[in-house]
Short mmCIF file of C-alpha atoms and ligand atoms in Angstrom, two decimals:
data_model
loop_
_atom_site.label_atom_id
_atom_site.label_comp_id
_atom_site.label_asym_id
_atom_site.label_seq_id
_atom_site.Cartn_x
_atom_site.Cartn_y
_atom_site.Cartn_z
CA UNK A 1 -6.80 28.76 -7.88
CA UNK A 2 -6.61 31.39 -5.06
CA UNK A 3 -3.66 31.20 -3.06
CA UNK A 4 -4.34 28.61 0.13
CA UNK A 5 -4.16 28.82 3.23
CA UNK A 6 -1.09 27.86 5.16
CA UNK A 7 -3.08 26.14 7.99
CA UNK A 8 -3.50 22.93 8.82
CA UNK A 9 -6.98 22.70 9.38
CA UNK A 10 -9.63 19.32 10.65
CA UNK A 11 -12.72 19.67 9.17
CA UNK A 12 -14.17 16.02 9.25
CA UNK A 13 -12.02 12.87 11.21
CA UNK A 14 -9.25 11.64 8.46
CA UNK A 15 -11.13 9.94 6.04
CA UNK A 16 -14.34 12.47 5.80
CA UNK A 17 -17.27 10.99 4.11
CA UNK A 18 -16.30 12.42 0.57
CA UNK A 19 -12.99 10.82 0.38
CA UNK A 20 -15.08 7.69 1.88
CA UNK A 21 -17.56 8.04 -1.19
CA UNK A 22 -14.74 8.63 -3.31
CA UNK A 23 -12.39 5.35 -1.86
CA UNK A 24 -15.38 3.12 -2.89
CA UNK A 25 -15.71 4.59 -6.14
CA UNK A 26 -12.30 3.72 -6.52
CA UNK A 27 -12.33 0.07 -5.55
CA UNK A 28 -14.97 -0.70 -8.24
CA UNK A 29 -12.70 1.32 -10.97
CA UNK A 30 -9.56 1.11 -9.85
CA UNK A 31 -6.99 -1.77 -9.79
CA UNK A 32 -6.26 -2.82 -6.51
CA UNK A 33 -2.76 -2.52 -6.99
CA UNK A 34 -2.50 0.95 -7.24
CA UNK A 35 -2.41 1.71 -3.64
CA UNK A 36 -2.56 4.52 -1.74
CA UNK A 37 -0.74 6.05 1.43
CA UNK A 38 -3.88 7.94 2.64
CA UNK A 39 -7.19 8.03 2.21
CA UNK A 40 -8.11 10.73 1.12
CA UNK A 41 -8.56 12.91 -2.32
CA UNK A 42 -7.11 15.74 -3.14
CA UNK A 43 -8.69 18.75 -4.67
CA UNK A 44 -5.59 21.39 -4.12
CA UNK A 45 -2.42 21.88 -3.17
CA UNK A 46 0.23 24.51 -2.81
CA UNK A 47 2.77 26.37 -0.08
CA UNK A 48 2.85 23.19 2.17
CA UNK A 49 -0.29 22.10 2.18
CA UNK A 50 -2.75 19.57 0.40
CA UNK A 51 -6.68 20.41 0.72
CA UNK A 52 -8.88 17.25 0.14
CA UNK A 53 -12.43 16.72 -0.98
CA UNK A 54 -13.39 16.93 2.86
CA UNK A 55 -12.30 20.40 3.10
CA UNK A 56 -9.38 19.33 5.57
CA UNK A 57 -6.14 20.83 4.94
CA UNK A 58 -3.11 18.50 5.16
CA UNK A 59 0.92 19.59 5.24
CA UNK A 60 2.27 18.28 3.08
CA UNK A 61 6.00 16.38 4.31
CA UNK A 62 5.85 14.24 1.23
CA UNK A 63 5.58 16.82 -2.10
CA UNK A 64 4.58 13.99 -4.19
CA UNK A 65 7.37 11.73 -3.64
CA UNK A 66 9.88 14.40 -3.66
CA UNK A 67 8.46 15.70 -6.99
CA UNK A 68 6.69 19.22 -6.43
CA UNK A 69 10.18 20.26 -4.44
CA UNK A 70 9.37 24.15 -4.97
CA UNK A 71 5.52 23.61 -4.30
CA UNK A 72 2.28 22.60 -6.05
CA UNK A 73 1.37 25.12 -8.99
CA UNK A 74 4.40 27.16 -8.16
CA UNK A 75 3.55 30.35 -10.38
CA UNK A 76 6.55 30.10 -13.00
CA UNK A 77 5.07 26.78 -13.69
CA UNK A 78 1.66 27.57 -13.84
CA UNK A 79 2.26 30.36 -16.39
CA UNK A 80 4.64 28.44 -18.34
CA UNK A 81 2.44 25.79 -19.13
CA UNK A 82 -0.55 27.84 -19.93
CA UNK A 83 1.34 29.47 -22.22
CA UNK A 84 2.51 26.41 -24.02
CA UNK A 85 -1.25 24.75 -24.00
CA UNK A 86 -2.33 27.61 -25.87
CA UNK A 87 0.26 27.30 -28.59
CA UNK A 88 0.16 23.50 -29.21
CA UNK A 89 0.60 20.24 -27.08
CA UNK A 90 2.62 17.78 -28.97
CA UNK A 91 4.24 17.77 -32.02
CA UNK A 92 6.67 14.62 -31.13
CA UNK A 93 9.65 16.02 -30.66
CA UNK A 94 11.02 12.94 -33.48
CA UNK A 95 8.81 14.51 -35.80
CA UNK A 96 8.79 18.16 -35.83
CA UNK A 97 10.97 19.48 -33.18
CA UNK A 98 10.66 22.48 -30.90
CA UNK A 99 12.63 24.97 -28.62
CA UNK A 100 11.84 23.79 -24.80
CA UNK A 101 12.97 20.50 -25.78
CA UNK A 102 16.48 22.00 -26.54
CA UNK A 103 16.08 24.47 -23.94
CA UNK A 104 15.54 22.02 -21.18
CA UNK A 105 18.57 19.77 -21.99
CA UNK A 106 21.15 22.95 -22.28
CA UNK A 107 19.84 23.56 -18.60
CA UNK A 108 20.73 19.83 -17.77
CA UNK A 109 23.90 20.07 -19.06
CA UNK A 110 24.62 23.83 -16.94
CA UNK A 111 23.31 22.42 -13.99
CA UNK A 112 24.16 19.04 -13.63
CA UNK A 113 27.74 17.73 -12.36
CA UNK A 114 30.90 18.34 -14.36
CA UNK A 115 31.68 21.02 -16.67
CA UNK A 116 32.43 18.52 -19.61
CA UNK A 117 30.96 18.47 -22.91
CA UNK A 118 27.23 16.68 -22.50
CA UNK A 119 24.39 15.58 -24.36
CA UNK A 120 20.72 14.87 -22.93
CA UNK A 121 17.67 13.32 -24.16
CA UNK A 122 14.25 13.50 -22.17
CA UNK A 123 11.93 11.12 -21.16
CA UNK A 124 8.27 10.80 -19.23
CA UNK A 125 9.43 8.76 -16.55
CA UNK A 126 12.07 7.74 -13.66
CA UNK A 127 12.20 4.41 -14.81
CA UNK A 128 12.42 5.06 -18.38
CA UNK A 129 15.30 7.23 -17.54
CA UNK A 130 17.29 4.59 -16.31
CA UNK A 131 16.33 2.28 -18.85
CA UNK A 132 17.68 4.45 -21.30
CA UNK A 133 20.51 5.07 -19.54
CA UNK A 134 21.85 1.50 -19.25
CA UNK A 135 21.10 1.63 -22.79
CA UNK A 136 23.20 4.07 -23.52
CA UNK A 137 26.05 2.56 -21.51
CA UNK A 138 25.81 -0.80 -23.16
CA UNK A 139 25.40 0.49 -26.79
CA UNK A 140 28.95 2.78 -25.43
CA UNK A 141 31.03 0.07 -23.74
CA UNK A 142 29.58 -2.59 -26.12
CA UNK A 143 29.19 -4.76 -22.69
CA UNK A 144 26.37 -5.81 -21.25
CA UNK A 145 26.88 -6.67 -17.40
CA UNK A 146 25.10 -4.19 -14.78
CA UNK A 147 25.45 -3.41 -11.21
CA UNK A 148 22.90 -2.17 -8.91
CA UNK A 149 23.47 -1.97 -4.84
CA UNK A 150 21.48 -3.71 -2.29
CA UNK A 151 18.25 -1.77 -0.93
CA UNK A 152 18.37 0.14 -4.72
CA UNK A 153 15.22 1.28 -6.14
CA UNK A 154 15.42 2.23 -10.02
CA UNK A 155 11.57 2.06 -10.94
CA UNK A 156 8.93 -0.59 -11.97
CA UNK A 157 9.69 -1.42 -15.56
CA UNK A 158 11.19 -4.87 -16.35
CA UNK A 159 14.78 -3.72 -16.25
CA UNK A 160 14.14 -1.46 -13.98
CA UNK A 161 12.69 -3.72 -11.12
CA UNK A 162 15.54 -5.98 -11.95
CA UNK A 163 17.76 -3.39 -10.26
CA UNK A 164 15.35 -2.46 -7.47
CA UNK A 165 16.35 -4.78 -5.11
CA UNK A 166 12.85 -4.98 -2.91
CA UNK A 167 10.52 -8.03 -3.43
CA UNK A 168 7.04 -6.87 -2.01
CA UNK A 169 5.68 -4.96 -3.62
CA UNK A 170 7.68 -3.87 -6.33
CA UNK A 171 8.77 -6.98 -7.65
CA UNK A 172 6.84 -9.70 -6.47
CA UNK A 173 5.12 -12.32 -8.67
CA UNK A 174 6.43 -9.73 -11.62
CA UNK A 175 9.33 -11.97 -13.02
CA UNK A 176 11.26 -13.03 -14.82
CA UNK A 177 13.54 -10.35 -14.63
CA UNK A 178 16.26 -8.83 -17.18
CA UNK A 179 19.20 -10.85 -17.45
CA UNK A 180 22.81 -9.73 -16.52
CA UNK A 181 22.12 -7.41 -14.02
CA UNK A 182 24.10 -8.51 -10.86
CA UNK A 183 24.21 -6.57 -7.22
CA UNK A 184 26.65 -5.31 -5.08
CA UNK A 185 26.86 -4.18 -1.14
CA UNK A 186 26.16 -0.51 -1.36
CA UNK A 187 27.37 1.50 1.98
CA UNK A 188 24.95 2.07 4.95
CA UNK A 189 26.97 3.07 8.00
CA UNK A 190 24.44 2.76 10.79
CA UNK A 191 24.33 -0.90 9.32
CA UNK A 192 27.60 -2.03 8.50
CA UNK A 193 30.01 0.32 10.60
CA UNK A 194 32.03 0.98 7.35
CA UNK A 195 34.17 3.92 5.91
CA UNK A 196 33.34 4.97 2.54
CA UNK A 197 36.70 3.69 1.47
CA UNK A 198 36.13 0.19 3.37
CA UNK A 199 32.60 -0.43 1.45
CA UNK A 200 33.93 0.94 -1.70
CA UNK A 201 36.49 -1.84 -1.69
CA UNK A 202 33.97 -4.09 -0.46
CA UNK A 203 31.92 -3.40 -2.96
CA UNK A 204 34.60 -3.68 -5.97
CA UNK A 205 35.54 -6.92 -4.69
CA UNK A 206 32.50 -8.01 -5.99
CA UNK A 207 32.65 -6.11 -9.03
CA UNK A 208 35.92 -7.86 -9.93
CA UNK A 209 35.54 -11.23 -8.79
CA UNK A 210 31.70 -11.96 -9.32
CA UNK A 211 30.58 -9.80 -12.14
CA UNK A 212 34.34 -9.36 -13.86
CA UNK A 213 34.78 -5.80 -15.08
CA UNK A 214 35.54 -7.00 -18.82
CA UNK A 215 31.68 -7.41 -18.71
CA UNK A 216 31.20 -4.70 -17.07
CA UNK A 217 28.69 -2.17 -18.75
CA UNK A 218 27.84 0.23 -16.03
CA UNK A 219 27.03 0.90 -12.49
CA UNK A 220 24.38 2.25 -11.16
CA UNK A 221 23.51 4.12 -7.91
CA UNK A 222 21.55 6.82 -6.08
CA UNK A 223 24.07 8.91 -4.45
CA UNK A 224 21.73 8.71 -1.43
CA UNK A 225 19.01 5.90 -1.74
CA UNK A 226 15.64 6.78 -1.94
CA UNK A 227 12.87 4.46 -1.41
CA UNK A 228 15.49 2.05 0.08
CA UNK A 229 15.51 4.39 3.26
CA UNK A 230 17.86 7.74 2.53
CA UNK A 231 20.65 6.05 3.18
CA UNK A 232 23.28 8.60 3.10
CA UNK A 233 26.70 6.33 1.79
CA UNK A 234 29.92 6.84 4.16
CA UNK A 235 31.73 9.96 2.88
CA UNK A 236 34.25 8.57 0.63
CA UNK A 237 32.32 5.75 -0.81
CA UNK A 238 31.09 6.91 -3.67
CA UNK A 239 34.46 9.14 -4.91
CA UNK A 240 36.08 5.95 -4.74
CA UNK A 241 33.86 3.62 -6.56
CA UNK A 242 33.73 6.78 -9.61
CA UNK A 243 37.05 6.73 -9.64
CA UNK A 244 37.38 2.93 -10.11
CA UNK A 245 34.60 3.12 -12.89
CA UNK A 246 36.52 6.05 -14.35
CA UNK A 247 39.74 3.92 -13.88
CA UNK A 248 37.87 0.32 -15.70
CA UNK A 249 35.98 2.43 -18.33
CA UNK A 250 32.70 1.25 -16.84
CA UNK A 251 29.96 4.00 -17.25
CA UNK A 252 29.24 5.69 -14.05
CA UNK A 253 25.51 5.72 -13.52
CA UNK A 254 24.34 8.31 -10.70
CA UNK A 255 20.45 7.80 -10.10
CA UNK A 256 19.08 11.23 -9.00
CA UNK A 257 15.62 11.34 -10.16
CA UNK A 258 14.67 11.35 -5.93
CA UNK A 259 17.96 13.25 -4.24
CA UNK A 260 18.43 15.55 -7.56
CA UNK A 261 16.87 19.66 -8.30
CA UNK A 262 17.62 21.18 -4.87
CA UNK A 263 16.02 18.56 -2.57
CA UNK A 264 19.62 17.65 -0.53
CA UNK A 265 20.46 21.24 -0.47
CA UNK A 266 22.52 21.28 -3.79
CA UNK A 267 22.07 20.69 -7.55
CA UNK A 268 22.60 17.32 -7.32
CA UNK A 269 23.51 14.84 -4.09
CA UNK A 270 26.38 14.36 -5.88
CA UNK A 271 27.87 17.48 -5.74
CA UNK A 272 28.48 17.26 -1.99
CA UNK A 273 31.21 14.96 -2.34
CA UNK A 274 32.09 16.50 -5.90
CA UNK A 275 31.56 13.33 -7.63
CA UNK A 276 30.87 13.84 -11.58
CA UNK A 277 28.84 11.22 -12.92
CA UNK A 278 29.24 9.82 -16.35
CA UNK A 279 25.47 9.46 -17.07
CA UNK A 280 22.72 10.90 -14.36
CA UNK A 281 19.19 10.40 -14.50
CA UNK A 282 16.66 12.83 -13.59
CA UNK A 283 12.70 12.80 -13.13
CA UNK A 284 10.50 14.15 -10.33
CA UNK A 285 11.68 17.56 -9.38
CA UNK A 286 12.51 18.70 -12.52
CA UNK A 287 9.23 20.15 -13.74
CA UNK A 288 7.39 20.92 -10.54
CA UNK A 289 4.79 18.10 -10.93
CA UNK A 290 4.48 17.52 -14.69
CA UNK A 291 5.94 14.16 -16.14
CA UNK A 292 9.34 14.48 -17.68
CA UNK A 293 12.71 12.58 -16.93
CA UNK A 294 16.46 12.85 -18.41
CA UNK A 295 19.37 11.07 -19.28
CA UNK A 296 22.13 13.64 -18.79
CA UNK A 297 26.19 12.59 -19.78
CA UNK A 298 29.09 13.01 -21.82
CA UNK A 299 28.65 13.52 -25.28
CA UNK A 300 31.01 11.15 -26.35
CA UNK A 301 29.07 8.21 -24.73
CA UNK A 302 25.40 9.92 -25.23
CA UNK A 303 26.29 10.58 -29.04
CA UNK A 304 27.53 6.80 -29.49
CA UNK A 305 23.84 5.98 -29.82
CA UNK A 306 22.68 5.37 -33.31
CA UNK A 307 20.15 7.94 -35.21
CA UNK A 308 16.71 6.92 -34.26
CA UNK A 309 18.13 4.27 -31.52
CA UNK A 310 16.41 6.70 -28.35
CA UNK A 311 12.95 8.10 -28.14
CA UNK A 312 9.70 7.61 -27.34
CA UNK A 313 5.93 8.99 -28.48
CA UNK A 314 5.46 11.94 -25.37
CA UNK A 315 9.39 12.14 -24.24
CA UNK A 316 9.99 15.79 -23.56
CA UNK A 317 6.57 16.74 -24.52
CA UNK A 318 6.68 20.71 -25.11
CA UNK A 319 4.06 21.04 -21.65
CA UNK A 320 6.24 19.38 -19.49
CA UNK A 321 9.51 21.13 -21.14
CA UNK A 322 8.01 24.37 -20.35
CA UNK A 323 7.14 22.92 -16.51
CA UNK A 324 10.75 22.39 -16.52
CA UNK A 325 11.91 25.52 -17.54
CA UNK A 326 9.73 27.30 -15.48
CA UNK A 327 10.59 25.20 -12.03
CA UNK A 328 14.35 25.31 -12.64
CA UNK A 329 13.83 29.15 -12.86
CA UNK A 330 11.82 29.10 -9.92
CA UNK A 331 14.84 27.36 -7.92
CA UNK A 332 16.90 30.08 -9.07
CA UNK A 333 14.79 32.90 -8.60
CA UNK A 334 14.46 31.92 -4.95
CA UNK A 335 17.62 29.80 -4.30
CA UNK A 336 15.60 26.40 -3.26
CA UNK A 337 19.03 24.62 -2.59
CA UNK A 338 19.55 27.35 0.11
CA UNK A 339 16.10 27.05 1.51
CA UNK A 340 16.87 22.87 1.68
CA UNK A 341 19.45 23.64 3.81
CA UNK A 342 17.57 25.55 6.10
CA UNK A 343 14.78 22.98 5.95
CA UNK A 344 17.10 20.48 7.03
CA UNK A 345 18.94 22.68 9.89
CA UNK A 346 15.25 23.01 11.26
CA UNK A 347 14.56 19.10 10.10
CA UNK A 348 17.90 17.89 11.97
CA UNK A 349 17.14 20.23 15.34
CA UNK A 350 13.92 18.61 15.88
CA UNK A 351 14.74 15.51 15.19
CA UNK A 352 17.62 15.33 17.31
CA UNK A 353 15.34 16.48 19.95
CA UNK A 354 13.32 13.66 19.20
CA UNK A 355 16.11 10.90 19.01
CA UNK A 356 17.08 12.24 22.44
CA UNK A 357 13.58 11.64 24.04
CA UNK A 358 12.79 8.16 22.19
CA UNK A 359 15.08 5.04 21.68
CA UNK A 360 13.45 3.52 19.04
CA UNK A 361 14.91 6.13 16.72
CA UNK A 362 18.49 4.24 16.15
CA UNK A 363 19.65 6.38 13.40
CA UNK A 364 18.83 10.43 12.03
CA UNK A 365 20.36 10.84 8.52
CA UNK A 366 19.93 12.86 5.19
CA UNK A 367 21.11 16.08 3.57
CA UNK A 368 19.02 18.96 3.29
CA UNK A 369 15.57 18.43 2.81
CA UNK A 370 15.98 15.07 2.22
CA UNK A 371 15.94 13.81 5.90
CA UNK A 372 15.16 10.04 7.37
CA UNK A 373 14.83 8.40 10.88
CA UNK A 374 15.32 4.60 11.21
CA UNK A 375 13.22 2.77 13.95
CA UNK A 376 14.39 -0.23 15.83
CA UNK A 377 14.43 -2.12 19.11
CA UNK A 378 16.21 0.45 21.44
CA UNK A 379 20.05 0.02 21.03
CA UNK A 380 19.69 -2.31 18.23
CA UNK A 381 19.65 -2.67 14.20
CA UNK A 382 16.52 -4.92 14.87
CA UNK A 383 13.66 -3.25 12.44
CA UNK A 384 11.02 -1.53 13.96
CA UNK A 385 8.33 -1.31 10.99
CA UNK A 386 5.34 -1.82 13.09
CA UNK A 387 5.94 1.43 15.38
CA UNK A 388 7.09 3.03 12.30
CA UNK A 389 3.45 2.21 10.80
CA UNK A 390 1.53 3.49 14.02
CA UNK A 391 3.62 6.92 14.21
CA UNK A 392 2.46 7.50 10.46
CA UNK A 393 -1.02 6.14 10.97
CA UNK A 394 -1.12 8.99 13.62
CA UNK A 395 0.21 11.54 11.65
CA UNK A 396 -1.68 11.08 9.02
CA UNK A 397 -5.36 11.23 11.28
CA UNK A 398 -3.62 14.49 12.71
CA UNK A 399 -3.58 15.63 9.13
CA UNK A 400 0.28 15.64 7.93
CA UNK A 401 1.08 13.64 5.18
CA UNK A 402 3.95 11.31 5.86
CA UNK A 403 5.46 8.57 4.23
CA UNK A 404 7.60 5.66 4.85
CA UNK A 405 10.48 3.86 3.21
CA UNK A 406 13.26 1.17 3.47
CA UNK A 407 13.74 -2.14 2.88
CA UNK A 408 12.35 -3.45 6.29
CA UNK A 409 9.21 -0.37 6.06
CA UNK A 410 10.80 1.04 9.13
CA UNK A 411 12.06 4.23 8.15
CA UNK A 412 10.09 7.53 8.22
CA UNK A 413 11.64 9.94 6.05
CA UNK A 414 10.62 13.82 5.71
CA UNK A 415 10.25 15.55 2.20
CA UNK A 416 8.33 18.68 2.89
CA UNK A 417 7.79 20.95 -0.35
CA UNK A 418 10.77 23.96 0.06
CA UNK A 419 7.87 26.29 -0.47
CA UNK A 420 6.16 25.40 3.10
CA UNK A 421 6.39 28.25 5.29
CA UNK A 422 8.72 27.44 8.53
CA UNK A 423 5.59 27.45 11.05
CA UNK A 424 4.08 24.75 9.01
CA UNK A 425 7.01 23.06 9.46
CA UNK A 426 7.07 23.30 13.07
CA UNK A 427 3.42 22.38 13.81
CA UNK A 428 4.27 18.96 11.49
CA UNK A 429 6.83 18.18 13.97
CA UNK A 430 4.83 18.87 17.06
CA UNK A 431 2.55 16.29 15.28
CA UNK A 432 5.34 14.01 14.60
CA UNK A 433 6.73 14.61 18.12
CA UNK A 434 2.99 13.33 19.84
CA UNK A 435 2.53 10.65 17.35
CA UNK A 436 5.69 9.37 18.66
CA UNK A 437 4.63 10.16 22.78
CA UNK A 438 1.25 8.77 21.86
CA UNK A 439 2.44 5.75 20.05
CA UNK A 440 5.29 4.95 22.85
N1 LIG B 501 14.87 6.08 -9.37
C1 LIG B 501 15.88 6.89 -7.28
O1 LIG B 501 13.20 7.30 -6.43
C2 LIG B 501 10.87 6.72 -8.02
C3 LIG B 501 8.58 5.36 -6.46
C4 LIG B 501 7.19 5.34 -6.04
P1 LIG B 501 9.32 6.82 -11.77
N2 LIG B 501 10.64 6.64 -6.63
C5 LIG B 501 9.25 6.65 -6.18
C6 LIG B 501 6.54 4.04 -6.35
O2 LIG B 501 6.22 3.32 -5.39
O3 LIG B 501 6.33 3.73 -7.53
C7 LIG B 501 12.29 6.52 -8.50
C8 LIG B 501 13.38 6.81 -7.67
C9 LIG B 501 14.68 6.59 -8.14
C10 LIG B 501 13.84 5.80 -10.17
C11 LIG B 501 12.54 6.01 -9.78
C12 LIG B 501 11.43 5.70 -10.74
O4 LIG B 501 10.80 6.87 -11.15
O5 LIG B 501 9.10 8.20 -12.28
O6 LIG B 501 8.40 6.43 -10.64
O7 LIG B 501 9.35 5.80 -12.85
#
C-alpha cells in the first residue's frame, strides 16, 4: 500500500454510510459480544493514522491496544513476512522446527531483564502467555497457590480471567473460575497515598497471612497496569515485593505483554526500577501487529518443564516469528524507546496544560508513551466515567481514536503508535483539549 497520508482528514460525519452498511452487516454475522470502540472499519493504517471504509482518516492514539507500537505495516515487517509466506507458513514448530522460532527467543532472552541464563517458548496470545507461565511456575515450585493484584488484567481465558480482577465485561456470567488463585492490594498512589515500600508490605501481609507462602506458586503483576488504568506502582513497590519473592522462592511473574517492547520508554517497564523478573510475559508489541506471545525466564525454572509438557498447534508460527524479528529490528534501527520518551515529554506537557485548565482530571500518570489521566469529581477520588465517556465520544466524531480503561471506565489513557509524526500528535491533543472545553 502507498505510503498514507499523515492528515487527519473528515470525509463523511463519524460513522459514514459504509461503515454504517458495514456495522449492520456485522450485527447479523457477528456475535454481539465482540464489541467495538468505534464505529467504523478500517481499510489502512500506518504513520499515525487509520483510514476507514468512509475515506476518513483517523490518528491513531490507540495502535491496536498498544500492539502496532512502531506503526501499522512498518516496512521491516512487511518485508519480513512476505518473505516467509513465500517459503512456507507452518510447519509446527513441535514437528519440524525452524530458525525464527529460535531466533525470536535468543532476542527475548538479549532484550528482556537480567543478564541470567534464560529459556523462552512462544505463544499466539497474551493470555496464553500467562497461562503458561503460571504453568511453568507451578510445575517449578511444585505449589500451586497464585497471586494477582486488585484492578489486574491477565486476559480472557479461564485462568486468566481468574486473575483479571474486573467483573463486566470480562468476567461476568463466565464462571466458575480456576481455583487457588487469591488477590492482593497492588499499589496505586493517587488512591491509597502509599510509598512503594508501605504497599509492598501491605501487600505481603496478605501474602503471608491469607495465602501462606508455603503455597505459594507465583506472583503475578504488570509492572504498570494496563487495562486496569496505567497505574504506575509507587517507586519502590515493586523492588521490594521481587525481592521478597526472590527471598520465599516464589516465582516472580512480571506481566508485560501491554507496558513491554519500547512503549514506557525502555525495554521493559521493569527496567526503570531495575527489577529482574523471574518469568515475563510478552504479546502485543512484539511483532508489530501479527499474533505471537512469550514466556521469557530462567532456564533453570523454564527447563523444569517436562518434554512435550508446553506447546500449542500455531505457537511461534514462522509468519509471526519473522514479524517479530523484523519489529524488534525496527525498534533498534530507529531507537523506539527513545522516541517513547519524547512522546511522553510532549504527552506529559500537554496534559499538564490540560490538568491545569480542568479539575476533573485528578491524576496524570504513565511512563513514556504509555500515558493515562484519571477523571473524578474535582478534588476528589470519586469516579468520573460518564465525562470520561463524553470526552472520548467527542474525540472519536473529531476523528482520533481514543480509548478508555480502569476499573471504574474513568480513565483515558494515550497509546499513540511511536511512528506518528509529532504534528499529528499535537492536532490529537488540540482535539482532546476541545473535547474536554466542549464537554465541560
Ligand atoms: N496481559 C497486561 O494488557 C491484553 C485486552 C483487550 P491477549 N490487554 C488488552 C480486551 O478487551 O480483550 C492483555 C494485557 C496484559 C494480558 C493480556 C491478554 O492478552 O493477547 O488479549 O490475550
Amino acid at each position: 500500500m502507498a505510503e498514507l497520508e499523515q492528515r487527519r482528514i473528515l470525509k463523511t460525519e463519524i460513522p459514514g454510510p459504509r461503515s454504517i452498511e458495514l456495522m449492520a452487516r456485522k450485527s447479523g454475522a457477528v456475535a454481539r459480544g465482540v464489541g467495538t470502540t468505534m464505529p467504523v472499519f478500517a481499510v489502512g493504517a500506518g504513520g499515525g493514522v487509520v483510514v476507514d471504509v468512509d475515506g476518513n482518516s483517523l490518528i491513531d492514539f490507540g495502535s491496536g491496544i498498544a500492539v502496532t507500537t512502531i506503526g501499522n505495516s512498518a516496512p521491516r515487517v512487511v518485508a519480513a513476512v512476505r518473505d516467509q509466506v513465500q517459503l512456507f507458513t507452518h510447519t509446527c514448530f513441535m514437528i519440524t522446527p525452524y530458525e525464527g522460532y529460535v531466533a525470536v527467543c535468543e532476542q527475548l532472552a538479549r532484550l528482556t531483564p537480567g543478564d541470567h541464563e534464560k529459556r523462552s517458548a512462544l505463544f499466539n496470545s497474551g493470555a496464553e502467555a500467562v497461562e503458561n507461565a503460571v504453568k511453568i511456575a507451578r510445575a517449578y515450585t511444585k505449589k500451586q497457590a497464585v497471586v494477582a493484584f486488585d484492578h489486574a488484567y491477565h486476559g480472557r481465558t479461564n485462568l486468566a480471567m481468574a486473575l483479571t480482577a474486573k467483573s463486566m465485561p470480562y468476567k461476568f456470567g463466565f464462571g466458575p473460575f480456576a481455583g487457588e488463585v487469591y488477590r492482593a492490594p497492588m499499589s496505586y498512589p493517587f488512591r491509597d497515598g502509599l510509598s512503594g515500600e508501605a504497599a509492598a508490605a501491605r501487600a505481603i501481609d496478605v501474602l503471608d497471612k491469607q495465602v501462606g507462602v508455603d503455597n505459594l506458586a507465583c506472583i503475578a503483576i504488570e509492572p504498570i497496569l494496563g487495562e486496569g488504568g496505567f497505574v504506575v506502582p509507587a517507586p519502590g513497590f515493586l523492588p521490594a515485593l521481587a525481592a521478597w519473592a526472590a527471598e520465599q522462592g516464589v516465582v516472580f511473574i512480571a506481566d508485560e505483554i501491554q507496558s513491554g517492547f519500547c512503549r514506557t520508554g525502555d525495554w521493559f517497564a521493569c527496567d526503570h526500577e531495575d527489577v529482574v523478573p523471574d518469568l515475563v510475559t510478552t504479546a502485543k508489541g512484539i511483532a508489530g501487529g501479527l499474533p505471537l506471545a512469550g514466556v521469557t525466564g530462567r532456564a533453570e525454572l523454564m527447563d523444569s518443564v517436562h518434554v512435550g509438557g508446553l506447546g500449542g498447534t500455531y505457537g511461534g508460527n514462522p509468519v509471526a516469528c519473522a514479524a517479530a524479528l523484523g519489529s524488534i529490528s525496527e525498534m533498534e534501527t530507529h531507537d523506539l524507546a527513545a522516541r517513547a520518551r519524547e512522546i511522553g515529554a510532549a504527552m506529559h506537557s500537554r496534559l499538564t496544560a490540560l490538568q491545569e485548565r480542568h479539575a476533573v482530571i485528578g491524576d496524570l500518570r504513565g511512563r513514556g508513551a504509555m500515558m493515562a489521566i484519571e477523571l473524578c469529581a474535582p478534588g476528589t477520588t470519586d469516579p468520573d466515567p460518564v465525562r470520561t465517556a463524553a470526552v472520548s465520544a467527542y474525540c472519536h466524531q473529531q476523528g482520533v481514536v481514543t480509548l478508555t480503561c480502569g476499573t471504574w471506565g474513568n480513565v483515558f489513557r494515550f497509546l499513540p503508535p511511536l511512528s506518528i509524526p509529532d504534528s499529528l500528535l499535537e492536532e490529537a491533543f488540540d482535539v482532546v483539549a476541545e473535547a474536554f472545553a466542549a464537554t465541560a
